[in-house]
Amino acid sequence: MSQPLPPAYVLRNGLVVDGTGRDRFPADVLVEDGRLRVAAPRTVGGVPAVDVDGLTITPGFIDVHSHADLESLLGPGTQQVHASRVLQGVTTEVAGNCGFSPFPFPPERADAAQAFLGFVFGAAAVGFSDHAAYTDAVTGAGLSCNLAPLVGHGTLRVATLGYEDRAPSTTEREAMSRMLEAALDAGAFGMSTGLCYTPATFAEPAEVEELARVVARAGGVYATHVRNETEGVFDAIREALAVARATGVGLHVSHLKAAGRRMWGASGELLVILEAARVEGIDVTADVYPYTAASTMLHSLLPPWLANEGIETMLRRLADPGTRETIATHLESGIPGWQNLGSAAGWDAVTVASSPRRPEREGRSIVELGGAGDRDTVDTIARLLIEEEGRVIAVIEAMDNTDVRTLLAWPHTLVGSDGIPLPGKPHPRLTGTFPRALGRYRDTFGTLPQAVHRMTGASAARFGIPDRGVVADGRVADLVVLDPDTVNDRGTFSDPWLEPAGIHHVLIGGRAAVWDDELVDAAAGSVLRRA
């Protein structure tokens, strides 16, 4: 693209899929000062016309489960990471998921913030005192997509009582509630939990319920990575529903799944529980990514007590042979309530995705790296974590494709990538979730308009994202121009950075972020505030 788009122009000769679920229709789509107007074909004059030649115009995709909170701070040499979501048509990301958000952290907790956030955000990990300081930092660095941040419960806990395995005192509960309320008043979209991650795993339901009441009063969403996604998933879902039942908060279940071979085929039973809750009047939705592999921090596949005093203590423990023996025993026998995802999937199905100091490990399984039995597995993982100071991301082949399709077919399921934007060999969902959903799973949703609806209009409505998600008069001009016949993902686990097919133009606020398949503006995004 040799010249930037003018302040006003019209997209002509396209078919609009408007994000509501209704059928495609021909229209002129006028973009003027970053806003939209939809008119009958060839009726808009007086402005330059862009001929999209029969392609389909949709709202920008909204990724309802992202970990891109600090991606703009990664620094030089990470252009592939910066481009990874907008090239697949994503224009807005709901961030702050799984209990990890970069704010609010009091200044005296700066070291704890960096250690806690480093597990997910790598070298960019830094905490901010409040919503405003965070917004200034990430927008100043340049955002490739809009961000709609949640407040992480894990962050609130670390900011208040650190890694202590206990219930917060009355003073601490009040402090957590005040910080949450202030962030919501500043525009945060809700709260997230990651109840399988230390220190959030120490939280009792009553603690979560108290904070969820704050979210409910503000009209936000409670998004939860439930306590267990393997054989304890039914109880974990019931725990989340109990919080919603008691508080009236809108509940969103993050990356809904039945993980581990023994759970394959259980997706229908999960949906029976969720549908019954909706009939009861509980406002519950979920998101799913269209892959059978999960991805998370490698240390989270070990027993939760290992990190109950923070990252430095965890690394010291891993260096102790006696502690590694105990870990191996717990991997073999399990711990009540712990999901033990690595053992459930099999360690040959656990692959290193990000190992910054030793990138030659990336793409290799724990077994390939030396972990044959439980003790070998622990020694191998310990070596990786110690050498990388805990910052290793893993991919786990854990789900069955029939279950993935069943969960995507639920009318109240949205699409979220759960992408972790770091260099290395990340899960290809970082680069391909939305084209893959449209290309390989479209029939699961029903029709193209129904699929787009659950990536756009339904997502914006669920999280209260203002003026986005629908192609309609007065809305912000976040748009994707795609070819529905060729759209698909191309990234693989061995080469996740292959760009998707069929996504030709992406507009954010009327600015061309992607044009003719090429990234042209890596800083068109902004931090949004809840409606």
Short mmCIF file of C-alpha atoms in Angstrom, two decimals:
data_model
loop_
_atom_site.label_atom_id
_atom_site.label_comp_id
_atom_site.label_asym_id
_atom_site.label_seq_id
_atom_site.Cartn_x
_atom_site.Cartn_y
_atom_site.Cartn_z
CA MET A 1 0.00 0.00 0.00
CA SER A 2 1.81 3.09 -1.24
CA GLN A 3 -0.56 5.67 0.30
CA PRO A 4 -2.58 5.63 3.55
CA LEU A 5 -6.34 5.44 3.25
CA PRO A 6 -8.07 8.84 3.22
CA PRO A 7 -10.34 9.98 6.09
CA ALA A 8 -13.37 8.94 4.02
CA TYR A 9 -13.70 6.11 1.50
CA VAL A 10 -16.16 3.41 0.52
CA LEU A 11 -15.66 -0.36 0.29
CA ARG A 12 -17.58 -1.33 -2.84
CA ASN A 13 -18.67 -4.59 -4.52
CA GLY A 14 -18.48 -6.63 -1.36
CA LEU A 15 -20.89 -8.91 0.49
CA VAL A 16 -21.45 -7.94 4.13
CA VAL A 17 -21.65 -10.47 6.95
CA ASP A 18 -22.63 -7.99 9.62
CA GLY A 19 -21.93 -9.93 12.82
CA THR A 20 -25.56 -10.44 13.85
CA GLY A 21 -25.88 -13.89 12.28
CA ARG A 22 -28.10 -12.83 9.40
CA ASP A 23 -27.34 -13.81 5.81
CA ARG A 24 -24.81 -12.01 3.63
CA PHE A 25 -26.02 -8.99 1.67
CA PRO A 26 -24.44 -6.66 -0.90
CA ALA A 27 -23.75 -3.13 0.31
CA ASP A 28 -21.53 -0.10 0.08
CA VAL A 29 -19.65 0.28 3.37
CA LEU A 30 -18.65 3.90 3.93
CA VAL A 31 -15.79 4.56 6.32
CA GLU A 32 -15.63 8.17 7.47
CA ASP A 33 -13.46 9.44 10.33
CA GLY A 34 -13.17 5.91 11.66
CA ARG A 35 -16.93 5.20 11.74
CA LEU A 36 -19.24 3.18 9.50
CA ARG A 37 -22.30 3.74 7.38
CA VAL A 38 -23.94 0.93 5.41
CA ALA A 39 -25.74 1.85 2.19
CA ALA A 40 -27.27 0.17 -0.83
CA PRO A 41 -24.78 -0.95 -3.48
CA ARG A 42 -23.21 1.80 -5.59
CA THR A 43 -25.14 4.60 -3.88
CA VAL A 44 -22.30 6.30 -2.00
CA GLY A 45 -20.53 8.97 -4.02
CA GLY A 46 -18.13 11.83 -3.47
CA VAL A 47 -15.41 9.74 -1.81
CA PRO A 48 -12.74 7.37 -3.15
CA ALA A 49 -13.96 3.80 -3.72
CA VAL A 50 -12.04 0.64 -2.86
CA ASP A 51 -13.25 -2.27 -5.01
CA VAL A 52 -13.17 -5.43 -2.90
CA ASP A 53 -14.30 -7.47 -5.91
CA GLY A 54 -16.88 -9.81 -4.41
CA LEU A 55 -15.02 -10.48 -1.15
CA THR A 56 -16.81 -10.67 2.18
CA ILE A 57 -16.74 -7.78 4.65
CA THR A 58 -17.11 -8.72 8.34
CA PRO A 59 -16.60 -6.97 11.65
CA GLY A 60 -13.10 -7.27 13.07
CA PHE A 61 -12.73 -10.51 15.01
CA ILE A 62 -12.79 -10.27 18.80
CA ASP A 63 -10.52 -12.73 20.57
CA VAL A 64 -12.25 -13.21 23.93
CA HIS A 65 -9.30 -15.04 25.46
CA SER A 66 -5.87 -13.54 24.87
CA HIS A 67 -2.64 -13.09 26.82
CA ALA A 68 -1.44 -10.10 24.77
CA ASP A 69 -1.48 -7.73 27.76
CA LEU A 70 2.24 -6.83 27.50
CA GLU A 71 3.02 -7.99 23.97
CA SER A 72 3.70 -4.43 22.81
CA LEU A 73 6.57 -4.22 25.34
CA LEU A 74 8.50 -7.22 23.99
CA GLY A 75 10.95 -5.00 22.18
CA PRO A 76 12.87 -5.30 18.89
CA GLY A 77 13.13 -8.52 16.93
CA THR A 78 9.58 -9.64 17.68
CA GLN A 79 7.74 -8.39 14.59
CA GLN A 80 6.24 -11.83 13.93
CA VAL A 81 4.70 -11.78 17.39
CA HIS A 82 3.31 -8.28 16.93
CA ALA A 83 1.72 -9.22 13.60
CA SER A 84 0.38 -12.62 14.65
CA ARG A 85 -3.18 -11.68 15.60
CA VAL A 86 -4.03 -8.82 13.26
CA LEU A 87 -2.91 -10.87 10.23
CA GLN A 88 -5.66 -13.36 11.08
CA GLY A 89 -8.29 -10.62 11.30
CA VAL A 90 -8.29 -10.00 15.05
CA THR A 91 -8.89 -6.33 15.87
CA THR A 92 -9.77 -6.58 19.60
CA GLU A 93 -8.42 -8.90 22.30
CA VAL A 94 -9.90 -9.51 25.73
CA ALA A 95 -6.76 -9.66 27.88
CA GLY A 96 -6.01 -10.17 31.58
CA ASN A 97 -7.15 -13.77 31.44
CA CYS A 98 -6.51 -16.76 33.72
CA GLY A 99 -5.93 -14.48 36.71
CA PHE A 100 -2.88 -12.73 35.19
CA SER A 101 -3.17 -8.99 34.60
CA PRO A 102 -0.35 -6.41 34.75
CA PHE A 103 -2.36 -4.16 37.08
CA PRO A 104 -3.08 -3.25 39.84
CA PHE A 105 0.23 -3.69 41.69
CA PRO A 106 1.28 -1.28 44.47
CA PRO A 107 4.83 0.03 43.89
CA GLU A 108 6.13 -1.94 46.86
CA ARG A 109 5.06 -5.16 45.11
CA ALA A 110 7.04 -4.49 41.92
CA ASP A 111 9.41 -7.45 42.39
CA ALA A 112 6.54 -9.82 43.14
CA ALA A 113 4.68 -8.53 40.08
CA GLN A 114 7.61 -9.22 37.79
CA ALA A 115 8.08 -12.75 39.13
CA PHE A 116 4.37 -13.61 38.96
CA LEU A 117 3.78 -12.13 35.50
CA GLY A 118 7.01 -13.50 34.06
CA PHE A 119 5.52 -16.98 33.87
CA VAL A 120 3.15 -15.80 31.12
CA PHE A 121 4.58 -12.59 29.69
CA GLY A 122 8.27 -13.50 29.61
CA ALA A 123 10.82 -10.71 29.34
CA ALA A 124 8.09 -8.06 29.02
CA ALA A 125 6.75 -8.80 32.51
CA VAL A 126 6.21 -5.64 34.52
CA GLY A 127 3.45 -4.55 36.86
CA PHE A 128 1.58 -1.23 36.90
CA SER A 129 -0.11 0.57 39.74
CA ASP A 130 -3.42 1.08 37.97
CA HIS A 131 -5.40 0.97 34.74
CA ALA A 132 -4.19 4.41 33.63
CA ALA A 133 -0.48 3.63 34.07
CA TYR A 134 -0.91 0.37 32.19
CA THR A 135 -2.81 2.06 29.36
CA ASP A 136 -0.17 4.76 28.95
CA ALA A 137 2.66 2.21 28.79
CA VAL A 138 1.22 -0.21 26.26
CA THR A 139 -0.31 2.40 23.97
CA GLY A 140 2.92 4.38 24.06
CA ALA A 141 4.74 1.27 22.82
CA GLY A 142 2.19 0.73 20.02
CA LEU A 143 -0.66 -1.79 20.03
CA SER A 144 -1.27 -3.96 16.98
CA CYS A 145 -4.84 -4.66 18.18
CA ASN A 146 -7.29 -3.10 20.59
CA LEU A 147 -7.19 -4.46 24.13
CA ALA A 148 -10.16 -4.96 26.46
CA PRO A 149 -8.49 -5.79 29.79
CA LEU A 150 -9.82 -7.86 32.66
CA VAL A 151 -8.43 -7.71 36.21
CA GLY A 152 -6.67 -10.89 37.28
CA HIS A 153 -7.61 -12.45 40.60
CA GLY A 154 -4.10 -13.91 40.83
CA THR A 155 -2.76 -10.38 40.47
CA LEU A 156 -5.02 -9.13 43.26
CA ARG A 157 -3.82 -11.93 45.51
CA VAL A 158 -0.11 -11.43 44.80
CA ALA A 159 -0.53 -7.68 45.23
CA THR A 160 -2.15 -8.17 48.61
CA LEU A 161 -0.86 -11.32 50.34
CA GLY A 162 1.73 -12.70 47.97
CA TYR A 163 2.01 -16.48 47.67
CA GLU A 164 0.74 -17.36 51.13
CA ASP A 165 -1.43 -20.47 51.35
CA ARG A 166 -4.21 -19.03 53.48
CA ALA A 167 -7.42 -17.08 53.34
CA PRO A 168 -7.01 -13.30 53.21
CA SER A 169 -7.74 -11.34 56.36
CA THR A 170 -10.66 -8.92 56.50
CA THR A 171 -8.26 -6.05 55.79
CA GLU A 172 -6.77 -7.92 52.83
CA ARG A 173 -10.18 -8.83 51.40
CA GLU A 174 -11.22 -5.20 51.59
CA ALA A 175 -8.00 -4.13 49.87
CA MET A 176 -8.55 -6.62 47.03
CA SER A 177 -12.12 -5.42 46.60
CA ARG A 178 -11.05 -1.76 46.53
CA MET A 179 -8.38 -2.39 43.90
CA LEU A 180 -10.82 -4.36 41.78
CA GLU A 181 -13.53 -1.73 42.09
CA ALA A 182 -11.12 1.06 41.14
CA ALA A 183 -10.00 -0.85 38.02
CA LEU A 184 -13.60 -1.51 37.00
CA ASP A 185 -14.48 2.15 37.51
CA ALA A 186 -11.53 3.04 35.27
CA GLY A 187 -12.92 0.87 32.45
CA ALA A 188 -11.75 -2.72 33.02
CA PHE A 189 -14.21 -5.26 31.61
CA GLY A 190 -14.41 -7.66 34.55
CA MET A 191 -12.31 -10.12 36.52
CA SER A 192 -10.63 -13.37 35.61
CA THR A 193 -9.47 -16.29 37.70
CA GLY A 194 -6.93 -19.02 37.06
CA LEU A 195 -7.81 -21.34 39.91
CA CYS A 196 -5.31 -24.02 38.92
CA TYR A 197 -2.39 -21.58 39.17
CA THR A 198 -0.47 -20.66 42.29
CA PRO A 199 -1.38 -18.63 44.34
CA ALA A 200 -5.00 -18.50 43.10
CA THR A 201 -5.30 -22.23 43.76
CA PHE A 202 -5.22 -21.37 47.50
CA ALA A 203 -8.41 -19.30 47.20
CA GLU A 204 -11.61 -20.74 48.64
CA PRO A 205 -14.89 -20.18 46.76
CA ALA A 206 -15.98 -17.60 49.34
CA GLU A 207 -13.02 -15.38 48.38
CA VAL A 208 -13.91 -15.56 44.70
CA GLU A 209 -17.57 -14.97 45.48
CA GLU A 210 -16.81 -11.77 47.41
CA LEU A 211 -14.85 -10.35 44.48
CA ALA A 212 -17.47 -11.52 41.98
CA ARG A 213 -20.03 -9.40 43.83
CA VAL A 214 -17.89 -6.35 43.06
CA VAL A 215 -17.85 -7.34 39.39
CA ALA A 216 -21.61 -7.92 39.37
CA ARG A 217 -22.30 -4.47 40.85
CA ALA A 218 -20.20 -2.90 38.10
CA GLY A 219 -21.90 -4.90 35.34
CA GLY A 220 -18.68 -6.68 34.36
CA VAL A 221 -17.98 -10.28 33.42
CA TYR A 222 -16.39 -12.98 35.56
CA ALA A 223 -14.17 -15.11 33.28
CA THR A 224 -12.74 -18.23 34.88
CA HIS A 225 -10.06 -20.75 34.08
CA VAL A 226 -11.72 -23.29 36.34
CA ARG A 227 -9.87 -25.22 39.03
CA ASN A 228 -9.64 -28.47 37.08
CA GLU A 229 -10.07 -29.31 33.38
CA THR A 230 -9.40 -33.05 33.57
CA GLU A 231 -11.30 -35.54 35.71
CA GLY A 232 -12.36 -32.86 38.18
CA VAL A 233 -13.88 -30.61 35.54
CA PHE A 234 -17.50 -31.30 36.50
CA ASP A 235 -16.95 -30.19 40.08
CA ALA A 236 -14.91 -27.23 38.86
CA ILE A 237 -17.72 -26.08 36.57
CA ARG A 238 -20.23 -26.48 39.40
CA GLU A 239 -18.00 -24.35 41.63
CA ALA A 240 -18.00 -21.57 39.01
CA LEU A 241 -21.75 -21.81 38.58
CA ALA A 242 -22.24 -21.57 42.35
CA VAL A 243 -20.36 -18.25 42.34
CA ALA A 244 -22.61 -16.95 39.58
CA ARG A 245 -25.72 -18.25 41.32
CA ALA A 246 -24.80 -16.53 44.59
CA THR A 247 -23.78 -13.19 43.08
CA GLY A 248 -25.71 -12.78 39.84
CA VAL A 249 -22.48 -12.09 37.96
CA GLY A 250 -22.24 -12.92 34.28
CA LEU A 251 -20.07 -16.05 34.12
CA HIS A 252 -17.77 -16.91 31.24
CA VAL A 253 -15.90 -20.23 31.27
CA SER A 254 -12.50 -19.84 29.66
CA HIS A 255 -11.25 -22.39 27.09
CA LEU A 256 -13.92 -24.95 27.97
CA LYS A 257 -12.56 -28.47 27.51
CA ALA A 258 -12.51 -32.08 28.66
CA ALA A 259 -8.76 -32.72 28.89
CA GLY A 260 -6.89 -35.99 29.22
CA ARG A 261 -7.59 -39.25 27.45
CA ARG A 262 -9.83 -40.57 30.22
CA MET A 263 -12.14 -37.56 29.70
CA TRP A 264 -12.55 -37.84 25.95
CA GLY A 265 -16.23 -38.02 25.10
CA ALA A 266 -17.33 -36.06 28.18
CA SER A 267 -18.14 -32.81 26.37
CA GLY A 268 -21.84 -33.62 26.05
CA GLU A 269 -22.16 -34.04 29.80
CA LEU A 270 -20.43 -30.69 30.35
CA LEU A 271 -22.96 -29.00 28.09
CA VAL A 272 -25.86 -30.64 29.92
CA ILE A 273 -24.65 -28.96 33.13
CA LEU A 274 -24.17 -25.58 31.46
CA GLU A 275 -27.49 -25.67 29.60
CA ALA A 276 -29.33 -26.59 32.81
CA ALA A 277 -27.71 -23.58 34.47
CA ARG A 278 -28.96 -21.30 31.70
CA VAL A 279 -32.47 -22.70 32.06
CA GLU A 280 -32.17 -21.92 35.77
CA GLY A 281 -31.39 -18.31 34.87
CA ILE A 282 -27.62 -18.25 35.29
CA ASP A 283 -25.96 -16.08 32.64
CA VAL A 284 -23.17 -18.42 31.51
CA THR A 285 -21.17 -18.54 28.30
CA ALA A 286 -17.84 -20.09 27.32
CA ASP A 287 -15.04 -19.88 24.79
CA VAL A 288 -13.28 -22.66 22.90
CA TYR A 289 -10.27 -22.72 20.59
CA PRO A 290 -10.45 -24.99 17.51
CA TYR A 291 -7.47 -27.18 18.37
CA THR A 292 -6.97 -30.42 20.29
CA ALA A 293 -3.78 -29.15 21.97
CA ALA A 294 -3.62 -26.85 24.98
CA SER A 295 -0.76 -24.59 26.02
CA THR A 296 0.33 -23.31 29.42
CA MET A 297 3.30 -22.68 31.68
CA LEU A 298 5.43 -25.79 32.09
CA HIS A 299 5.69 -25.45 35.86
CA SER A 300 1.89 -25.59 36.18
CA LEU A 301 2.03 -29.26 35.12
CA LEU A 302 3.80 -30.03 38.40
CA PRO A 303 2.06 -30.26 41.83
CA PRO A 304 0.71 -26.87 42.97
CA TRP A 305 2.51 -26.94 46.33
CA LEU A 306 5.79 -26.58 44.46
CA ALA A 307 5.21 -22.86 43.80
CA ASN A 308 3.35 -21.99 46.99
CA GLU A 309 6.05 -19.52 48.06
CA GLY A 310 6.89 -18.03 44.70
CA ILE A 311 9.21 -18.60 41.79
CA GLU A 312 12.56 -18.43 43.63
CA THR A 313 11.48 -21.00 46.20
CA MET A 314 10.14 -23.23 43.43
CA LEU A 315 13.50 -23.20 41.66
CA ARG A 316 15.36 -24.03 44.88
CA ARG A 317 13.01 -26.92 45.52
CA LEU A 318 13.50 -28.26 42.01
CA ALA A 319 17.25 -28.39 42.62
CA ASP A 320 16.74 -30.73 45.59
CA PRO A 321 16.77 -34.49 44.71
CA GLY A 322 14.46 -35.34 47.60
CA THR A 323 11.86 -32.83 46.46
CA ARG A 324 12.04 -34.21 42.93
CA GLU A 325 11.34 -37.69 44.33
CA THR A 326 8.21 -36.33 46.03
CA ILE A 327 7.10 -34.65 42.81
CA ALA A 328 7.55 -37.93 40.92
CA THR A 329 5.42 -39.72 43.51
CA HIS A 330 2.67 -37.13 43.17
CA LEU A 331 2.77 -37.36 39.38
CA GLU A 332 2.25 -41.09 39.67
CA SER A 333 -0.38 -41.13 42.44
CA GLY A 334 -2.01 -37.74 41.97
CA ILE A 335 -3.24 -35.26 44.60
CA PRO A 336 -6.96 -34.87 45.40
CA GLY A 337 -8.38 -31.97 43.41
CA TRP A 338 -5.26 -31.45 41.27
CA GLN A 339 -5.78 -31.87 37.54
CA ASN A 340 -2.32 -33.41 36.78
CA LEU A 341 -2.67 -32.49 33.12
CA GLY A 342 0.77 -33.66 32.02
CA SER A 343 0.22 -37.19 33.25
CA ALA A 344 -3.34 -37.20 31.92
CA ALA A 345 -2.14 -36.30 28.42
CA GLY A 346 1.12 -38.29 28.53
CA TRP A 347 4.55 -36.65 28.64
CA ASP A 348 5.23 -37.61 25.05
CA ALA A 349 2.36 -35.24 24.23
CA VAL A 350 3.93 -32.30 26.13
CA THR A 351 6.16 -30.16 23.89
CA VAL A 352 8.33 -27.16 24.73
CA ALA A 353 7.02 -24.06 22.94
CA SER A 354 9.20 -21.32 24.39
CA SER A 355 12.71 -21.79 25.83
CA PRO A 356 14.43 -18.42 25.33
CA ARG A 357 17.92 -19.43 26.46
CA ARG A 358 17.94 -22.81 24.69
CA PRO A 359 15.72 -22.45 21.62
CA GLU A 360 16.95 -25.79 20.26
CA ARG A 361 14.56 -27.39 22.77
CA GLU A 362 11.53 -25.77 21.17
CA GLY A 363 9.28 -28.20 19.35
CA ARG A 364 10.62 -31.23 21.27
CA SER A 365 8.61 -33.29 23.75
CA ILE A 366 9.54 -33.87 27.40
CA VAL A 367 10.20 -37.53 26.51
CA GLU A 368 12.51 -36.52 23.65
CA LEU A 369 14.36 -34.23 26.03
CA GLY A 370 14.98 -37.06 28.48
CA GLY A 371 11.79 -37.72 30.44
CA ALA A 372 10.88 -41.39 29.96
CA GLY A 373 9.63 -42.38 33.45
CA ASP A 374 8.17 -40.21 36.22
CA ARG A 375 11.57 -39.57 37.80
CA ASP A 376 13.21 -38.84 34.44
CA THR A 377 10.29 -36.56 33.62
CA VAL A 378 10.75 -34.56 36.81
CA ASP A 379 14.52 -34.30 36.34
CA THR A 380 14.05 -33.11 32.76
CA ILE A 381 11.41 -30.52 33.67
CA ALA A 382 13.46 -29.35 36.65
CA ARG A 383 16.51 -28.82 34.45
CA LEU A 384 14.48 -26.81 31.93
CA LEU A 385 12.83 -24.64 34.55
CA ILE A 386 16.01 -23.94 36.48
CA GLU A 387 17.95 -22.99 33.35
CA GLU A 388 15.12 -20.76 32.12
CA GLU A 389 14.31 -19.32 35.58
CA GLY A 390 10.81 -20.79 35.33
CA ARG A 391 9.86 -19.16 32.02
CA VAL A 392 9.00 -22.13 29.82
CA ILE A 393 5.75 -22.45 27.86
CA ALA A 394 4.52 -25.91 26.86
CA VAL A 395 2.00 -27.31 24.38
CA ILE A 396 -0.05 -30.32 25.51
CA GLU A 397 -1.96 -32.56 23.10
CA ALA A 398 -4.84 -33.18 25.50
CA MET A 399 -8.26 -33.07 23.79
CA ASP A 400 -10.31 -35.06 21.29
CA ASN A 401 -11.50 -33.36 18.11
CA THR A 402 -15.06 -34.68 18.49
CA ASP A 403 -15.22 -32.94 21.87
CA VAL A 404 -13.84 -29.72 20.38
CA ARG A 405 -16.57 -29.76 17.73
CA THR A 406 -19.28 -30.55 20.28
CA LEU A 407 -18.27 -27.63 22.48
CA LEU A 408 -17.95 -25.22 19.54
CA ALA A 409 -21.44 -26.17 18.40
CA TRP A 410 -23.04 -24.96 21.67
CA PRO A 411 -24.84 -21.70 20.74
CA HIS A 412 -23.34 -19.89 23.73
CA THR A 413 -19.72 -20.67 22.84
CA LEU A 414 -17.48 -17.88 21.57
CA VAL A 415 -14.06 -18.20 19.93
CA GLY A 416 -10.92 -17.42 21.91
CA SER A 417 -7.34 -18.26 21.03
CA ASP A 418 -5.72 -18.45 24.49
CA GLY A 419 -2.69 -17.33 22.52
CA ILE A 420 0.53 -16.54 24.42
CA PRO A 421 2.41 -14.05 22.22
CA LEU A 422 6.06 -14.92 22.78
CA PRO A 423 8.87 -15.80 20.38
CA GLY A 424 9.86 -19.43 19.84
CA LYS A 425 7.53 -22.13 18.58
CA PRO A 426 4.25 -21.17 20.20
CA HIS A 427 0.97 -22.99 19.78
CA PRO A 428 -0.22 -22.14 16.24
CA ARG A 429 -3.49 -20.86 17.69
CA LEU A 430 -1.53 -17.60 18.13
CA THR A 431 -1.49 -17.14 14.35
CA GLY A 432 -4.44 -19.19 13.10
CA THR A 433 -7.41 -19.51 15.48
CA PHE A 434 -9.95 -17.42 13.57
CA PRO A 435 -9.12 -18.48 9.98
CA ARG A 436 -9.07 -22.08 11.23
CA ALA A 437 -12.50 -21.72 12.80
CA LEU A 438 -13.87 -20.32 9.54
CA GLY A 439 -12.05 -22.76 7.28
CA ARG A 440 -12.04 -26.10 9.13
CA TYR A 441 -14.90 -25.74 11.63
CA ARG A 442 -17.41 -23.54 9.83
CA ASP A 443 -19.99 -26.32 9.57
CA THR A 444 -19.80 -26.78 13.34
CA PHE A 445 -21.28 -23.30 13.79
CA GLY A 446 -23.88 -23.83 11.06
CA THR A 447 -23.26 -21.15 8.45
CA LEU A 448 -20.62 -18.51 7.72
CA PRO A 449 -22.78 -15.72 9.23
CA GLN A 450 -23.37 -17.78 12.36
CA ALA A 451 -19.66 -18.49 12.70
CA VAL A 452 -18.78 -14.81 12.26
CA HIS A 453 -21.45 -13.85 14.82
CA ARG A 454 -19.69 -15.91 17.48
CA MET A 455 -16.40 -14.20 16.70
CA THR A 456 -17.79 -10.66 16.59
CA GLY A 457 -21.27 -9.52 17.59
CA ALA A 458 -21.84 -12.11 20.28
CA SER A 459 -18.36 -11.50 21.71
CA ALA A 460 -18.80 -7.73 21.88
CA ALA A 461 -22.19 -8.13 23.54
CA ARG A 462 -20.88 -10.62 26.08
CA PHE A 463 -17.99 -8.46 27.28
CA GLY A 464 -19.61 -5.04 26.85
CA ILE A 465 -17.13 -3.92 24.19
CA PRO A 466 -18.51 -0.63 22.88
CA ASP A 467 -19.31 0.14 19.24
CA ARG A 468 -17.70 -2.98 17.84
CA GLY A 469 -18.68 -6.44 16.66
CA VAL A 470 -21.33 -5.39 14.12
CA VAL A 471 -21.19 -3.70 10.71
CA ALA A 472 -23.81 -1.01 11.24
CA ASP A 473 -24.25 2.75 11.03
CA GLY A 474 -22.23 4.63 13.61
CA ARG A 475 -20.06 1.70 14.70
CA VAL A 476 -16.28 1.91 14.80
CA ALA A 477 -14.72 0.80 11.52
CA ASP A 478 -13.00 -2.37 12.73
CA LEU A 479 -13.40 -4.57 9.66
CA VAL A 480 -12.04 -7.66 7.92
CA VAL A 481 -12.20 -8.27 4.17
CA LEU A 482 -11.81 -11.98 3.47
CA ASP A 483 -12.39 -14.70 0.93
CA PRO A 484 -14.74 -17.28 2.53
CA ASP A 485 -13.69 -19.90 -0.03
CA THR A 486 -9.99 -19.79 0.82
CA VAL A 487 -9.82 -18.57 4.41
CA ASN A 488 -7.91 -21.02 6.61
CA ASP A 489 -4.96 -21.35 8.96
CA ARG A 490 -1.55 -22.49 7.71
CA GLY A 491 0.56 -22.48 10.86
CA THR A 492 1.75 -25.80 12.25
CA PHE A 493 3.45 -26.85 15.46
CA SER A 494 6.75 -27.09 13.62
CA ASP A 495 6.23 -23.75 11.81
CA PRO A 496 3.60 -21.73 13.71
CA TRP A 497 4.51 -18.43 12.03
CA LEU A 498 3.05 -19.29 8.62
CA GLU A 499 0.50 -16.59 7.85
CA PRO A 500 -3.13 -17.63 7.32
CA ALA A 501 -4.83 -17.66 3.93
CA GLY A 502 -7.83 -15.66 2.78
CA ILE A 503 -7.53 -12.59 5.06
CA HIS A 504 -6.84 -9.70 2.67
CA HIS A 505 -7.58 -6.41 4.46
CA VAL A 506 -7.95 -5.57 8.16
CA LEU A 507 -9.08 -2.14 9.34
CA ILE A 508 -8.87 -0.85 12.91
CA GLY A 509 -10.72 2.39 13.47
CA GLY A 510 -10.74 2.87 9.71
CA ARG A 511 -6.93 2.62 9.50
CA ALA A 512 -5.45 -0.11 7.36
CA ALA A 513 -3.63 -2.47 9.72
CA VAL A 514 -3.36 -5.15 7.01
CA TRP A 515 -3.70 -4.41 3.31
CA ASP A 516 -3.36 -6.89 0.46
CA ASP A 517 -2.26 -9.57 2.94
CA GLU A 518 0.57 -7.43 4.31
CA LEU A 519 0.97 -5.76 7.69
CA VAL A 520 1.10 -2.01 7.06
CA ASP A 521 0.34 -0.54 10.50
CA ALA A 522 1.47 -2.33 13.64
CA ALA A 523 0.16 0.37 15.99
CA ALA A 524 -3.50 0.95 15.08
CA GLY A 525 -4.92 -0.41 18.35
CA SER A 526 -5.85 1.22 21.65
CA VAL A 527 -6.94 0.21 25.15
CA LEU A 528 -10.74 0.16 25.24
CA ARG A 529 -13.01 0.92 28.19
CA ARG A 530 -16.14 -0.95 29.14
CA ALA A 531 -19.40 0.51 27.91
#
